[in-house]
PDB file of C-alpha atoms in Angstrom:
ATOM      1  CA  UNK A1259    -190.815  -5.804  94.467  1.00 53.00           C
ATOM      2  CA  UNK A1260    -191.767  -6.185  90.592  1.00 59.00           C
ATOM      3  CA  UNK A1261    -191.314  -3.077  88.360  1.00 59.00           C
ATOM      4  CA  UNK A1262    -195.002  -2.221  88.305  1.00 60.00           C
ATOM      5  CA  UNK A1263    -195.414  -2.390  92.201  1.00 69.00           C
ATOM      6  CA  UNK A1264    -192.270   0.307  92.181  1.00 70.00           C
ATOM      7  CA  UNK A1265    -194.009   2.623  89.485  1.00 68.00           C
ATOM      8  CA  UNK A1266    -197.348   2.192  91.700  1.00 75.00           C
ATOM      9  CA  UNK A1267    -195.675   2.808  94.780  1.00 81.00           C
ATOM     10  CA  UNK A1268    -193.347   5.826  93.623  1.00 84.00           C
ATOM     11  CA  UNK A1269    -196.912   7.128  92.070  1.00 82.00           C
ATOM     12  CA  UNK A1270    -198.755   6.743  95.085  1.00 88.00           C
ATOM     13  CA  UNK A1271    -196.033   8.809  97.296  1.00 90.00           C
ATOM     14  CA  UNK A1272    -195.935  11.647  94.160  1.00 92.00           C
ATOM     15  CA  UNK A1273    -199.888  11.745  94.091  1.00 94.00           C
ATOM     16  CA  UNK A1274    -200.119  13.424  97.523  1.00 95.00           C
ATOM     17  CA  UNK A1275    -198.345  16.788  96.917  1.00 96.00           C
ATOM     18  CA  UNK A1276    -199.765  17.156  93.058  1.00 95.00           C
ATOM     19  CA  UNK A1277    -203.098  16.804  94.793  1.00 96.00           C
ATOM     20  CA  UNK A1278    -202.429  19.532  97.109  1.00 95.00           C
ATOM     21  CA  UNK A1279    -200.777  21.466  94.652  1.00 96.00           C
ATOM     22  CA  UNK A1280    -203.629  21.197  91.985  1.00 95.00           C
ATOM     23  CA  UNK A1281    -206.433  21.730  95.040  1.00 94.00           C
ATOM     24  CA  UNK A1282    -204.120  25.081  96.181  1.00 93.00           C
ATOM     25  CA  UNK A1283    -203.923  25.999  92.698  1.00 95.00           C
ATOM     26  CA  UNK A1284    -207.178  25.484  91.821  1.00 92.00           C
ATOM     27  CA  UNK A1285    -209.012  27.148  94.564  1.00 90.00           C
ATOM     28  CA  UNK A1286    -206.756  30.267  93.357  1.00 91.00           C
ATOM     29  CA  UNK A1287    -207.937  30.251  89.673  1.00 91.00           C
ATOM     30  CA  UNK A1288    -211.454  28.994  89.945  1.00 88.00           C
ATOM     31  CA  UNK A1289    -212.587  32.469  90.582  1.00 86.00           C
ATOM     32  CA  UNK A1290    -211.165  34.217  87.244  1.00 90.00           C
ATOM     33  CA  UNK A1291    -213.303  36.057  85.018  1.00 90.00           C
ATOM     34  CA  UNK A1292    -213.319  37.352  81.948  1.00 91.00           C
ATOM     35  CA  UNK A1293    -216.060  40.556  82.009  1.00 91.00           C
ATOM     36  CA  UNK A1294    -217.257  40.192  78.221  1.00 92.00           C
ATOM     37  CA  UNK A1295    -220.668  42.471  77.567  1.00 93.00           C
ATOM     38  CA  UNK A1296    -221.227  42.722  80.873  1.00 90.00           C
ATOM     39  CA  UNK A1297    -221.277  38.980  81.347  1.00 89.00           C
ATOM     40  CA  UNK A1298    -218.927  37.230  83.753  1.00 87.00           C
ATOM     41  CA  UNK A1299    -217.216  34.582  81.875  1.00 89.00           C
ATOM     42  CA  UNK A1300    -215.293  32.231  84.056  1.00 90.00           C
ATOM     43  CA  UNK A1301    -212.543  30.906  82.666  1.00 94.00           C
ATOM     44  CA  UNK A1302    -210.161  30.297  85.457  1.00 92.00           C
ATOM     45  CA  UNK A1303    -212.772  27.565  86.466  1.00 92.00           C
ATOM     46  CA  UNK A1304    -212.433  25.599  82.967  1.00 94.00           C
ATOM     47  CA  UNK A1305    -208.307  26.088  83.794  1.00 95.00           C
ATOM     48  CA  UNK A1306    -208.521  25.029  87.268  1.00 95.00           C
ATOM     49  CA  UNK A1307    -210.246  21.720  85.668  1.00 95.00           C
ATOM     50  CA  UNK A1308    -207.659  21.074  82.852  1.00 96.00           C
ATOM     51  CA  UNK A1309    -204.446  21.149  85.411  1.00 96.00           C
ATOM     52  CA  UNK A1310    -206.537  18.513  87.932  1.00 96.00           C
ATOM     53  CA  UNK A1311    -206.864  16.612  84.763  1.00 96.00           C
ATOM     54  CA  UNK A1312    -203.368  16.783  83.481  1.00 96.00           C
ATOM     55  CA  UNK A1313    -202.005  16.384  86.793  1.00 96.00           C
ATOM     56  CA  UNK A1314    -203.981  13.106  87.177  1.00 95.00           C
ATOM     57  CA  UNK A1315    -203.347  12.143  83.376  1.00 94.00           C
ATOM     58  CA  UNK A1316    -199.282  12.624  83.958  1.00 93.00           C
ATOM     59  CA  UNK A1317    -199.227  10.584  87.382  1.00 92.00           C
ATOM     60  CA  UNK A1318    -201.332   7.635  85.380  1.00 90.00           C
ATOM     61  CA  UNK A1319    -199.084   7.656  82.273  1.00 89.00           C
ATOM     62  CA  UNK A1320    -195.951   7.986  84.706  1.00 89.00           C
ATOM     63  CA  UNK A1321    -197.134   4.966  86.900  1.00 87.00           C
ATOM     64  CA  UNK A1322    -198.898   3.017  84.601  1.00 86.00           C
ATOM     65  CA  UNK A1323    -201.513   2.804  87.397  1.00 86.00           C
ATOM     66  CA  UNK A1324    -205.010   3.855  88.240  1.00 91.00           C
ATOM     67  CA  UNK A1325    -204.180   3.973  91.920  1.00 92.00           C
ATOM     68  CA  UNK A1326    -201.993   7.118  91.765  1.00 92.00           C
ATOM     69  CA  UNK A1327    -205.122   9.443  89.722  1.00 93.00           C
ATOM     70  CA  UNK A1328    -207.567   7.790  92.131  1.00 94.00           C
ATOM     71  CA  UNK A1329    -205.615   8.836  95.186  1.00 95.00           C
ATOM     72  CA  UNK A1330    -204.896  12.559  93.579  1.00 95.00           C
ATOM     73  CA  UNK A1331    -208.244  12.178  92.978  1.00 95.00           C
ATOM     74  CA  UNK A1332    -209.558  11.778  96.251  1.00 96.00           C
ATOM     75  CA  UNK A1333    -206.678  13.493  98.126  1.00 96.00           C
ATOM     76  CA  UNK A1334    -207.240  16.886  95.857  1.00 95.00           C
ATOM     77  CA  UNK A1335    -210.934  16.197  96.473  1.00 94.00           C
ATOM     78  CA  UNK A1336    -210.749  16.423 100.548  1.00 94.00           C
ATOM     79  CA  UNK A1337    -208.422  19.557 100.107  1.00 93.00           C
ATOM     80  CA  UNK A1338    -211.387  21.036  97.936  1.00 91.00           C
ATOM     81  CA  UNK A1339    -213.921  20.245 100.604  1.00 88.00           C
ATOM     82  CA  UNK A1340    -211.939  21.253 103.327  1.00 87.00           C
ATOM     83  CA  UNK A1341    -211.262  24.831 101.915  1.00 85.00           C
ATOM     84  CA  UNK A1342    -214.933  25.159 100.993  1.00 83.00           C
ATOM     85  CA  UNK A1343    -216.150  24.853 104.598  1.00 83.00           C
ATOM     86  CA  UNK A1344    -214.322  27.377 106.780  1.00 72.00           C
ATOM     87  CA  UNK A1345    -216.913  29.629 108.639  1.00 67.00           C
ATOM     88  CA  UNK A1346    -219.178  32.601 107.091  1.00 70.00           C
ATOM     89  CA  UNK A1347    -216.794  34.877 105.767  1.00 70.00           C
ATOM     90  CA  UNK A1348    -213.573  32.405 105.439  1.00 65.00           C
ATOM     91  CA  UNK A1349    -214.813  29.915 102.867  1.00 67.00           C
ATOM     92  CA  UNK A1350    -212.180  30.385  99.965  1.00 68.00           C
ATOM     93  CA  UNK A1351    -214.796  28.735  97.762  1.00 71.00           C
ATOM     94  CA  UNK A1352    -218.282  29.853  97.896  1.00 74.00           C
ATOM     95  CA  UNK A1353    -221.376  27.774  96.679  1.00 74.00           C
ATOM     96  CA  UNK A1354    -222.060  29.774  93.461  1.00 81.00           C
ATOM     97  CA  UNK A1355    -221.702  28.556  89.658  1.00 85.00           C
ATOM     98  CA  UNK A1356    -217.998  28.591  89.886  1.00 83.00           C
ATOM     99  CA  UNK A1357    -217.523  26.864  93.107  1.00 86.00           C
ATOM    100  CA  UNK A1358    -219.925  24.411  92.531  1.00 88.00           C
ATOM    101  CA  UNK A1359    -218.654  23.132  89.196  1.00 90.00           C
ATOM    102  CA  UNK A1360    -215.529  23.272  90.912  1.00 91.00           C
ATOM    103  CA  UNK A1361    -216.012  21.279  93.722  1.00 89.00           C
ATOM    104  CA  UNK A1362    -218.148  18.657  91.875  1.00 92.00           C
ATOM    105  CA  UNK A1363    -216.250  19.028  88.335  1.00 93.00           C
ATOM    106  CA  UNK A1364    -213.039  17.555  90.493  1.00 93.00           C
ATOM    107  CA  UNK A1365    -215.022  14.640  91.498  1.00 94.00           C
ATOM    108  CA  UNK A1366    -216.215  14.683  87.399  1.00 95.00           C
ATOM    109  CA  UNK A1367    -212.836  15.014  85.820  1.00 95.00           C
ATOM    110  CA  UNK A1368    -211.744  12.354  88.222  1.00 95.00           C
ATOM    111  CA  UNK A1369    -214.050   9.652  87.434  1.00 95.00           C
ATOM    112  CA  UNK A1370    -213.114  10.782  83.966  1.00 95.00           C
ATOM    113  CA  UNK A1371    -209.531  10.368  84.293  1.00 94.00           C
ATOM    114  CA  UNK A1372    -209.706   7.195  85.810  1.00 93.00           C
ATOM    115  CA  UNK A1373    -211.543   5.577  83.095  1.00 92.00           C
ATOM    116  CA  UNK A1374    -208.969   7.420  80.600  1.00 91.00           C
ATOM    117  CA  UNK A1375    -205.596   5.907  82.531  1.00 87.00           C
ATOM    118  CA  UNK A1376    -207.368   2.489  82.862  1.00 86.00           C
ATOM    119  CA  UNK A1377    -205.508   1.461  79.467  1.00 82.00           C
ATOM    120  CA  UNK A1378    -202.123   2.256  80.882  1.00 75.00           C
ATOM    121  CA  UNK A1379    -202.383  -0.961  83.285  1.00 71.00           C
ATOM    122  CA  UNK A1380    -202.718  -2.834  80.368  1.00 65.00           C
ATOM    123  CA  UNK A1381    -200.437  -5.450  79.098  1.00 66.00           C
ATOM    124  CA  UNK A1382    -199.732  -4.957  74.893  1.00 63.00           C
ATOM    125  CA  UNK A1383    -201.714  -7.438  73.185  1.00 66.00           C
ATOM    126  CA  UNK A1384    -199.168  -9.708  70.417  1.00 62.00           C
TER     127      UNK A1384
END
């Protein structure tokens, strides 16, 4: 196996738990507010964002792949769904403002991500 299959494959097997981890940790902070003039800010939503994306930007700069941010990606993705759709009452994310951008801001900073680590694949040009 050639050194970038390795890096792939080790990134691959590390993707899994940081997905779960970042979908875990995100469902926990997504809900954080700041009360500011009687105005909910949410910040913990804008948090749980920036940790999916570091976690995806670390496993991409680690690998040198796409394929370990596209399976944290989707991985962290199917957690997110799968917590959102426990019965009335047991959802830990509800389908307001903050669970909404969320839910689809994972799928968002994903895409994002993706097209970010693309240049680590790359071979140097000279």
């Amino acid at each position: 196996m050639n050194k970038g299959a390795t890096g792939t494959a080790r990134g691959i097997a590390a993707a899994v738990p940081v997905a779960l981890f970042a979908a875990l940790a995100g469902t926990a902070l997504h809900r954080q507010a700041l009360l500011v003039a009687g105005v909910d800010i949410y910040w913990g939503t804008a948090a749980a964002l920036l940790l999916l994306a570091s976690l995806q930007l670390l496993l991409g700069a680690w690998s040198r792949s796409v394929i370990p941010t596209a399976v944290a990606g989707i991985v962290c993705y199917a957690a997110i769904g799968l917590l959102s759709t426990g019965g009335t009452g047991k959802q830990l994310i509800v389908a307001d403002v903050p669970g909404n951008v969320w839910v689809y801001g994972s799928a968002g900073i994903t895409f994002v991500m993706l097209l970010w680590c693309r240049r680590y694949g790359r071979r140097p040009r000279g």
